[in-house]
CSV table of C-alpha atoms in Angstrom, one decimal:
chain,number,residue,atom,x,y,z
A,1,UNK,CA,0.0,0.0,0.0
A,2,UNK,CA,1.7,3.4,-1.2
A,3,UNK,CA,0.8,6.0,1.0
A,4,UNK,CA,0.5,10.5,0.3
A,5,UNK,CA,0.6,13.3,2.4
A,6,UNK,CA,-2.6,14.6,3.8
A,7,UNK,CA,-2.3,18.5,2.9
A,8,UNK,CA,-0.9,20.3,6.3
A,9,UNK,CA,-1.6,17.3,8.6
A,10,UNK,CA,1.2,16.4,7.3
A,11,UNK,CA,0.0,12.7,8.1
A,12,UNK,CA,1.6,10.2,5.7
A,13,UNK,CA,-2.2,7.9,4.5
A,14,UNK,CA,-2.8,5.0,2.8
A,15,UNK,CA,-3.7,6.6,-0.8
A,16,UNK,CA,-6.8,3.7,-0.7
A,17,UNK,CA,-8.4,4.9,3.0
A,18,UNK,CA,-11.5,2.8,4.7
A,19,UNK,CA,-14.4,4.5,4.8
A,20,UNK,CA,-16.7,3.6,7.4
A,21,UNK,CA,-20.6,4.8,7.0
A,22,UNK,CA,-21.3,1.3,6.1
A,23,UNK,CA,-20.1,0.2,10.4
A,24,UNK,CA,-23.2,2.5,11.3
A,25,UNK,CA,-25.5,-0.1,9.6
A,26,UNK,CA,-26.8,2.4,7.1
A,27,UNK,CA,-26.6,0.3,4.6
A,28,UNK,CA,-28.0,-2.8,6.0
A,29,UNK,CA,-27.1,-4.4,9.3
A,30,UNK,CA,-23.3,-5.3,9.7
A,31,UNK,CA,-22.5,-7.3,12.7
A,32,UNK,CA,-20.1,-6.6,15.4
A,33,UNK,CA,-17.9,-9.7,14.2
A,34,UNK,CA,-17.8,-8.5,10.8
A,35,UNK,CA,-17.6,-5.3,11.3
A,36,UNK,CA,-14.4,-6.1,13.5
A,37,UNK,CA,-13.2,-8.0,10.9
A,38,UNK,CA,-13.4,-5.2,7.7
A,39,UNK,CA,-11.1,-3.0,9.9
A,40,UNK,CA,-8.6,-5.5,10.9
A,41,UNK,CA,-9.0,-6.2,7.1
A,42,UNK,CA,-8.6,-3.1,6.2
A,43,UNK,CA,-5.3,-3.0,8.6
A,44,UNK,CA,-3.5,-6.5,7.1
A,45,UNK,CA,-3.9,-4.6,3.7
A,46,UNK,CA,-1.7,-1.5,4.6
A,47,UNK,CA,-5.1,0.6,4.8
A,48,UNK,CA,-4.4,3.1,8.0
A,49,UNK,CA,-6.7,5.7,7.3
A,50,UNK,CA,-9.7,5.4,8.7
A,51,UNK,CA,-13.2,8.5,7.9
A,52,UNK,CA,-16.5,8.3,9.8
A,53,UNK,CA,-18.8,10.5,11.4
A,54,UNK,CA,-20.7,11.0,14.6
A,55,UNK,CA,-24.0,10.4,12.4
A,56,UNK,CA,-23.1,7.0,10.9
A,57,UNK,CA,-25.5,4.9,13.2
A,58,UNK,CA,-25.8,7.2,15.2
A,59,UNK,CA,-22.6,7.0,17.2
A,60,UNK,CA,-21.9,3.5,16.2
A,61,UNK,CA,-19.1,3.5,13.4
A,62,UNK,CA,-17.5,5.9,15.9
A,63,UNK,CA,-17.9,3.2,18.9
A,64,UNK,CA,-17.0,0.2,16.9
A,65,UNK,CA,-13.8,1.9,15.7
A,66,UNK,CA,-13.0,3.0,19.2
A,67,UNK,CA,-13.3,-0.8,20.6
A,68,UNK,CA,-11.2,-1.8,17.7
A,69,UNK,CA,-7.9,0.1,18.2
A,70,UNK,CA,-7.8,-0.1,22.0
A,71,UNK,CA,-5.7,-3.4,21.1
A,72,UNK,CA,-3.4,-1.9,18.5
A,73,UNK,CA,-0.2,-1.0,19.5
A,74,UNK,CA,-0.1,2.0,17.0
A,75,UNK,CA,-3.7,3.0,15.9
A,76,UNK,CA,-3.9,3.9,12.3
A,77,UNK,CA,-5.0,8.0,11.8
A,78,UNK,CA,-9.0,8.4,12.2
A,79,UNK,CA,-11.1,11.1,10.7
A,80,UNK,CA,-14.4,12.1,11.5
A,81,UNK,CA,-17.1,15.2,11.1
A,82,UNK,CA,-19.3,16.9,12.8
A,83,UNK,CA,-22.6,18.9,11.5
A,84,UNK,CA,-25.0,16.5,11.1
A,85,UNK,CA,-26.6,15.6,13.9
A,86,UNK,CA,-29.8,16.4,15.8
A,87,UNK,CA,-28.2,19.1,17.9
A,88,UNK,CA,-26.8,20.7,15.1
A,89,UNK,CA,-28.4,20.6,12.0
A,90,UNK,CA,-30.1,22.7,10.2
A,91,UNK,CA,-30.3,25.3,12.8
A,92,UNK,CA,-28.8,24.9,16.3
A,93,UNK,CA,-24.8,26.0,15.0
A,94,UNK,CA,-22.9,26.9,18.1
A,95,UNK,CA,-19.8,27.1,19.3
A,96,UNK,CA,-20.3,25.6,22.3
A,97,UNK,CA,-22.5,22.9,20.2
A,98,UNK,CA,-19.6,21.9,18.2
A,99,UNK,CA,-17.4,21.5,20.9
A,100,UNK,CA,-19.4,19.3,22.4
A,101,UNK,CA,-20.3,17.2,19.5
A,102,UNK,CA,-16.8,17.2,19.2
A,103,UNK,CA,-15.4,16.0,22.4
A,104,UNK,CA,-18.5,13.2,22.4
A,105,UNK,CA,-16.7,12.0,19.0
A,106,UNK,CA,-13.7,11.9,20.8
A,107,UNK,CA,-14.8,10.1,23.9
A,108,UNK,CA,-16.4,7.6,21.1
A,109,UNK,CA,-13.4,7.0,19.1
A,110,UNK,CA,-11.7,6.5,22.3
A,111,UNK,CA,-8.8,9.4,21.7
A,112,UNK,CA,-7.8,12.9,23.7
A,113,UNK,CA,-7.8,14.7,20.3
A,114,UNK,CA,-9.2,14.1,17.4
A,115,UNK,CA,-6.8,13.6,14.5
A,116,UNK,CA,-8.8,15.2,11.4
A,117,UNK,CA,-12.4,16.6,12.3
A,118,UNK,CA,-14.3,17.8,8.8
A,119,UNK,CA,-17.6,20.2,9.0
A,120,UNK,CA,-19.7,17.3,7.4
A,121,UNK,CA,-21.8,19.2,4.9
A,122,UNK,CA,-23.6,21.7,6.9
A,123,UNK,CA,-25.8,24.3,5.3
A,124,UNK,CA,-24.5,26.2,2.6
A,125,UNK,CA,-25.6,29.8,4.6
A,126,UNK,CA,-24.0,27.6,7.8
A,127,UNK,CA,-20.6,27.3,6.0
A,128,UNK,CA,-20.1,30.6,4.0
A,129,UNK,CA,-20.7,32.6,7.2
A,130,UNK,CA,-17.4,31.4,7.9
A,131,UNK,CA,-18.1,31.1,11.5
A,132,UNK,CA,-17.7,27.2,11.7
A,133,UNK,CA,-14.0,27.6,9.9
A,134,UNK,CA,-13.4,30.0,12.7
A,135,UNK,CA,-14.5,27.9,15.4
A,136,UNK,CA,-12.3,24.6,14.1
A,137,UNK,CA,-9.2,27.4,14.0
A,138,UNK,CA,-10.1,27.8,17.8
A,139,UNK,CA,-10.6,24.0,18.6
A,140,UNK,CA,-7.4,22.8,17.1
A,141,UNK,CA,-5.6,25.9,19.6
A,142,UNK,CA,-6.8,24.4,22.8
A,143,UNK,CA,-6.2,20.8,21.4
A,144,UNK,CA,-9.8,19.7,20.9
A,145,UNK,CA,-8.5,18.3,17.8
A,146,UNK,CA,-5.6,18.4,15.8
A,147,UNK,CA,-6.3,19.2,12.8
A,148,UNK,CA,-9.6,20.2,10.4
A,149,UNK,CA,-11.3,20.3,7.2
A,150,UNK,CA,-14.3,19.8,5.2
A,151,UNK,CA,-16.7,17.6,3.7
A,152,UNK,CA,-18.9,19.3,0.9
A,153,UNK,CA,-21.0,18.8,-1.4
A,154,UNK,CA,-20.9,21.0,-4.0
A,155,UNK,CA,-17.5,22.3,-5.7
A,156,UNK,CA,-18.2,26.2,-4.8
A,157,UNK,CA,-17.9,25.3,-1.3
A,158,UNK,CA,-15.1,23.3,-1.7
A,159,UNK,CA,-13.7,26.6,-3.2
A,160,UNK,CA,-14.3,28.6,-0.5
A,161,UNK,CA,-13.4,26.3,2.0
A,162,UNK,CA,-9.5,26.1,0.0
A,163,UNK,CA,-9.0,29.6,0.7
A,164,UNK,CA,-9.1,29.0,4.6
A,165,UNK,CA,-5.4,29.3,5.4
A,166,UNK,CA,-5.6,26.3,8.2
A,167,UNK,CA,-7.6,24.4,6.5
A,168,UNK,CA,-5.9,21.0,6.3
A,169,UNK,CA,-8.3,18.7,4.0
A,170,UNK,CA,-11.0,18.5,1.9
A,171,UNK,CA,-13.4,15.7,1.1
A,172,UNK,CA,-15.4,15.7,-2.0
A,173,UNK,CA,-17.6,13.7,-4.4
A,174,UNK,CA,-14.9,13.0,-7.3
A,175,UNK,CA,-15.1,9.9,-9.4
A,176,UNK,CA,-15.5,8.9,-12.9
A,177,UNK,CA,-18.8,10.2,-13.1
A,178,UNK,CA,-18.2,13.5,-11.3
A,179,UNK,CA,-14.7,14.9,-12.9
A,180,UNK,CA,-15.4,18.7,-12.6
A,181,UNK,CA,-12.8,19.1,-9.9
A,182,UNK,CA,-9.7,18.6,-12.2
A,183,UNK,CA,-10.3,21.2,-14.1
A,184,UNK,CA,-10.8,23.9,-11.1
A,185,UNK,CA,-10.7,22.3,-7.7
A,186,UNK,CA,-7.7,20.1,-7.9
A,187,UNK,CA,-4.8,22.9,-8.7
A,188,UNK,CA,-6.1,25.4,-6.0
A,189,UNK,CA,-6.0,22.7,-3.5
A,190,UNK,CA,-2.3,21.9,-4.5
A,191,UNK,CA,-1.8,25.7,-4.3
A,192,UNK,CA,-2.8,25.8,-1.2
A,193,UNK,CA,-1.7,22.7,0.6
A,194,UNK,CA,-5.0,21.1,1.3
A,195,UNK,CA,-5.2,17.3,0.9
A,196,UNK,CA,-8.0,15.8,-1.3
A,197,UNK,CA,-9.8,12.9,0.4
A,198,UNK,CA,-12.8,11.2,-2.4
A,199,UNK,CA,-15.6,9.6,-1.0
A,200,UNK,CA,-17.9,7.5,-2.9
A,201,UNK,CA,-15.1,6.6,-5.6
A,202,UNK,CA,-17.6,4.0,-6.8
A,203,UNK,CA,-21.1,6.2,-6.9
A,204,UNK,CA,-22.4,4.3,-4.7
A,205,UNK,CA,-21.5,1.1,-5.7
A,206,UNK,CA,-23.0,1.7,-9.5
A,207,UNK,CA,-19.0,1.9,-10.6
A,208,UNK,CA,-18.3,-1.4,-9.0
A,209,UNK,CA,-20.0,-3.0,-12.2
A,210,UNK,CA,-21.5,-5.4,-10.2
A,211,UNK,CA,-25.2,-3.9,-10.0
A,212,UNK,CA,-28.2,-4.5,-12.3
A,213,UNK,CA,-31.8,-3.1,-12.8
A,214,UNK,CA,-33.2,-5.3,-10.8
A,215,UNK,CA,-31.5,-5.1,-8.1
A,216,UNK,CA,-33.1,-4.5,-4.5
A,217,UNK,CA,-31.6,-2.9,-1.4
A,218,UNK,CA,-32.2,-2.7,2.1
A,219,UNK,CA,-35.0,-0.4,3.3
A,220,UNK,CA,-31.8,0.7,5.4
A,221,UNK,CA,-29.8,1.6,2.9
A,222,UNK,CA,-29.3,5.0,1.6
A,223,UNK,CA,-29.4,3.9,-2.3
A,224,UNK,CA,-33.3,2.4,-1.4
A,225,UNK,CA,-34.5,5.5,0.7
A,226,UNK,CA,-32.4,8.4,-0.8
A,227,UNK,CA,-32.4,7.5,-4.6
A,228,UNK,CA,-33.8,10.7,-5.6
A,229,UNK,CA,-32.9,13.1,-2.4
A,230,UNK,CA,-35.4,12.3,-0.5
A,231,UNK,CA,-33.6,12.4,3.0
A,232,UNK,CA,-30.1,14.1,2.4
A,233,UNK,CA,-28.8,15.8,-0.8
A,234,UNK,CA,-29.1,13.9,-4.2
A,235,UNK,CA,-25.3,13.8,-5.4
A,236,UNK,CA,-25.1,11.3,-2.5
A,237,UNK,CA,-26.3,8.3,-3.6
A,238,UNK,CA,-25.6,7.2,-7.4
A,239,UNK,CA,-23.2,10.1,-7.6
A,240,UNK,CA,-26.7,12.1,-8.5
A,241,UNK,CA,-27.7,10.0,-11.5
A,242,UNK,CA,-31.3,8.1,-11.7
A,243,UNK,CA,-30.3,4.5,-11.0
A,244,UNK,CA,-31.7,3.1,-14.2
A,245,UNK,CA,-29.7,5.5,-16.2
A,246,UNK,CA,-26.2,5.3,-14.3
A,247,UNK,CA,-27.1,1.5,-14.6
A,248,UNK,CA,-26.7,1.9,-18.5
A,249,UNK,CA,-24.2,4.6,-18.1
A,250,UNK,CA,-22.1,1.8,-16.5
A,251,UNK,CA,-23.1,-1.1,-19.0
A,252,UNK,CA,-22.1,1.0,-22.0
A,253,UNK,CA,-18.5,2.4,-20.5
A,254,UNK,CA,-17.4,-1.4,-20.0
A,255,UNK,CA,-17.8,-2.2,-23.7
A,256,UNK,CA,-15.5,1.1,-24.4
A,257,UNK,CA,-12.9,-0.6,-22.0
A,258,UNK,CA,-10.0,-2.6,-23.3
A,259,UNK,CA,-10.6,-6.4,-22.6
A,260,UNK,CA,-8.1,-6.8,-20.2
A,261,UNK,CA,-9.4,-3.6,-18.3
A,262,UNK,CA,-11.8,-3.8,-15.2
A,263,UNK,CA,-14.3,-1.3,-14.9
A,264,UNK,CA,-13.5,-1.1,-10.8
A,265,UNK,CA,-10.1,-1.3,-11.6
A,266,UNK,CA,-9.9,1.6,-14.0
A,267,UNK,CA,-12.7,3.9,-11.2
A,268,UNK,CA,-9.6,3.5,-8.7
A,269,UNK,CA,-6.9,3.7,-10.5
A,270,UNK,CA,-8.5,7.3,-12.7
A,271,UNK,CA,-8.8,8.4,-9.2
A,272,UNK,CA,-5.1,7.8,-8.2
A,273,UNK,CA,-3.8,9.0,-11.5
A,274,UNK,CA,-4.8,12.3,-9.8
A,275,UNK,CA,-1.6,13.4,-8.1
A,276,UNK,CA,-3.6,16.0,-5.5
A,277,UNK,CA,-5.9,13.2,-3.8
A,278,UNK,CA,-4.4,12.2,-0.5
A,279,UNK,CA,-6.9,9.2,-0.4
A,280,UNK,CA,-9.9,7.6,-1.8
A,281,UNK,CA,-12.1,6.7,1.4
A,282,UNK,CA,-13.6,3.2,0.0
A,283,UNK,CA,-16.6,1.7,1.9
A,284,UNK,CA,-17.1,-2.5,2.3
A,285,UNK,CA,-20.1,-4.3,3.8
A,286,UNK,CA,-17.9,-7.2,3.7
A,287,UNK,CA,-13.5,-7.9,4.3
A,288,UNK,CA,-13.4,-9.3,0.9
A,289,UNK,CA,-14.3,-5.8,-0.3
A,290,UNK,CA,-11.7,-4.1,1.5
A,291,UNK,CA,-8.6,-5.9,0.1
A,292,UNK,CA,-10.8,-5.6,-3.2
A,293,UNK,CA,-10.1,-2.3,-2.9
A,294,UNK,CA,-6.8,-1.9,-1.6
A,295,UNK,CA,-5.6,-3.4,-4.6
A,296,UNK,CA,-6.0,-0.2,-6.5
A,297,UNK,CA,-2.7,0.9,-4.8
A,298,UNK,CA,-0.5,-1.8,-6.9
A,299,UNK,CA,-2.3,-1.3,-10.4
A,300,UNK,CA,-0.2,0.8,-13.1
A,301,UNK,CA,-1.4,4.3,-14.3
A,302,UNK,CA,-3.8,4.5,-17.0
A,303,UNK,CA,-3.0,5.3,-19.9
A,304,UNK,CA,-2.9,8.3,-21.5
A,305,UNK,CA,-5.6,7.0,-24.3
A,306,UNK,CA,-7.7,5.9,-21.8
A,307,UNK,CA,-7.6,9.0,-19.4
A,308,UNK,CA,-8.9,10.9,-22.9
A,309,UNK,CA,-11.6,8.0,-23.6
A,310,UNK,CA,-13.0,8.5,-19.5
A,311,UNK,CA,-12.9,12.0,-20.1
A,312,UNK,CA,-15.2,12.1,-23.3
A,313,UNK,CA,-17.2,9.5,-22.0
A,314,UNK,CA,-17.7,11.8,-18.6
A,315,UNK,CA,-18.4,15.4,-20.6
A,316,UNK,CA,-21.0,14.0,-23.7
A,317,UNK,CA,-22.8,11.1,-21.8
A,318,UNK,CA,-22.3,11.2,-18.0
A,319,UNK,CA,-22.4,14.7,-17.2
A,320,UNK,CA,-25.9,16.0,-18.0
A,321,UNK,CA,-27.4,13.8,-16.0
A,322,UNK,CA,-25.9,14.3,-12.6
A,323,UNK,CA,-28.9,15.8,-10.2
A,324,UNK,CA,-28.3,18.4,-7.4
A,325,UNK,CA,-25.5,20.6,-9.3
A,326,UNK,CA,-21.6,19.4,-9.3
């Protein structure tokens, strides 16, 4: 597992990172076994980057990772967010508030101070105010955490987040189906020292190739519940595309592929080939996903003919029909 440097944290991460929504059981119930065994997984692989939030099951991904490392003799580096809970959102922003949701993450995850806390997409009035970037500034001074950054949504924010002189990281939708950030994002982040962490590399699984019209999910999972926005914002779940569509989307890039290409393979590895990402934050239900994934680390580059071919694909067929703005 190769590892990158996390913008000003200065953290050396496994460039393929665990993410861990799935431990809260919102995708379907995960036991305690298993989901023991996806991070020790996720450890034997090289994977030591680990991103949750104090909303994923409520507390829970954050408590299961906390039992976890008490055994390990050097834990790996855990981020989470805060923003998203109850207390918080949409309306009740304090600074008192997000202390205290902070210091209840901490006490979750089992550590003094919190490696890498994000603002985990909180209103877009909430974060241009600039009064939560103020009040991270102020917790990483008296040690509440060590270092923060954000989560957004949309690539504005991201933006305006970037020009936040402590601002250490930044998380972002980014994948195959969602390249917008190359072209803008990307090179202000490297300007500015901020690391690029990519959640849902995959779209939500639709990138994995795996999935099929008929297929059925969990009344607990997101991708039944949220397919069109009804709970949380659209670009989500299916990177913003109507499942049938990205379904066909998918179907129609894998015959454009070279034959000895992998459609999972070449989501990764186009990810990597980005020299700003610090990490792609990879989710697993199951262990044999995780080393799935870590695998992305050993693969070659791309090459340059097929960087062009994902880009054309993304800009005349993908790109218009991404819901909820890029």
């Amino acid at each position: 597992m190769k590892t990158r440097i996390l913008g000003k944290t200065g953290f050396k991460v496994s460039e393929v990172g665990l993410g861990c929504w799935q431990l809260g059981n919102d995708f379907g119930p995960v036991e305690d076994k298993e989901a023991t065994k996806i991070l020790q997984t996720a450890m034997d692989e090289g994977i030591h980057f680990f991103d949750t939030a104090d909303v994923y099951g409520g507390g829970l991904s954050e408590e299961r990772i906390g039992q976890w490392h008490k055994s390990l003799s050097k834990p790996p580096i855990i981020a989470t967010k805060v923003g998203r809970n109850a207390e918080l959102y949409p309306n009740g922003y304090s600074k008192a508030a997000v202390k205290k949701s902070l210091q209840a993450s901490a006490q979750r995850l089992g550590v003094e101070s919190i490696d890498l806390a994000q603002l985990h997409c909180v209103p877009r009035e909430v974060l241009f105010s600039g009064d939560m970037l103020a009040w991270m500034d102020d917790f990483k001074k008296e040690g509440v955490i060590k270092h923060f950054g954000a989560s957004v949504e949309m690539l504005d924010e991201a933006m305006f987040c970037c020009s936040h002189p402590e601002l250490a990281s930044l998380q972002i939708l980014f994948n195959v189906f969602r390249q917008d950030a190359t072209e803008s994002l990307l090179p202000l982040a490297e300007e500015n020292n901020v690391g690029v962490i990519v959640r849902l590399p995959l779209a939500s699984g639709l990138l994995s190739g795996k999935m099929a019209l008929e297929q059925a999910f969990s009344e607990h999972d997101h991708r039944s519940y949220n397919k069109d926005g009804a709970a949380f914002h659209v670009g989500e779940t299916f990177n913003g595309i109507p499942f049938e569509k990205g379904v066909a989307l998918v179907e129609a890039l894998k015959k454009k592929l070279p034959e000895d290409q992998n459609i999972l393979d070449v989501s990764l590895r186009w990810i990597l080939d980005q020299p700003q990402v610090s990490s792609i934050i990879a989710g697993a239900s199951r262990s044999s996903q995780v080393a799935r994934n870590a695998a992305a680390s050993s693969l070659p580059p791309l090459s340059e003919d097929l960087h062009a071919l994902l880009s054309e694909y993304y800009r005349e067929e993908v790109r218009e029909h991404i819901r909820g703005g890029i």
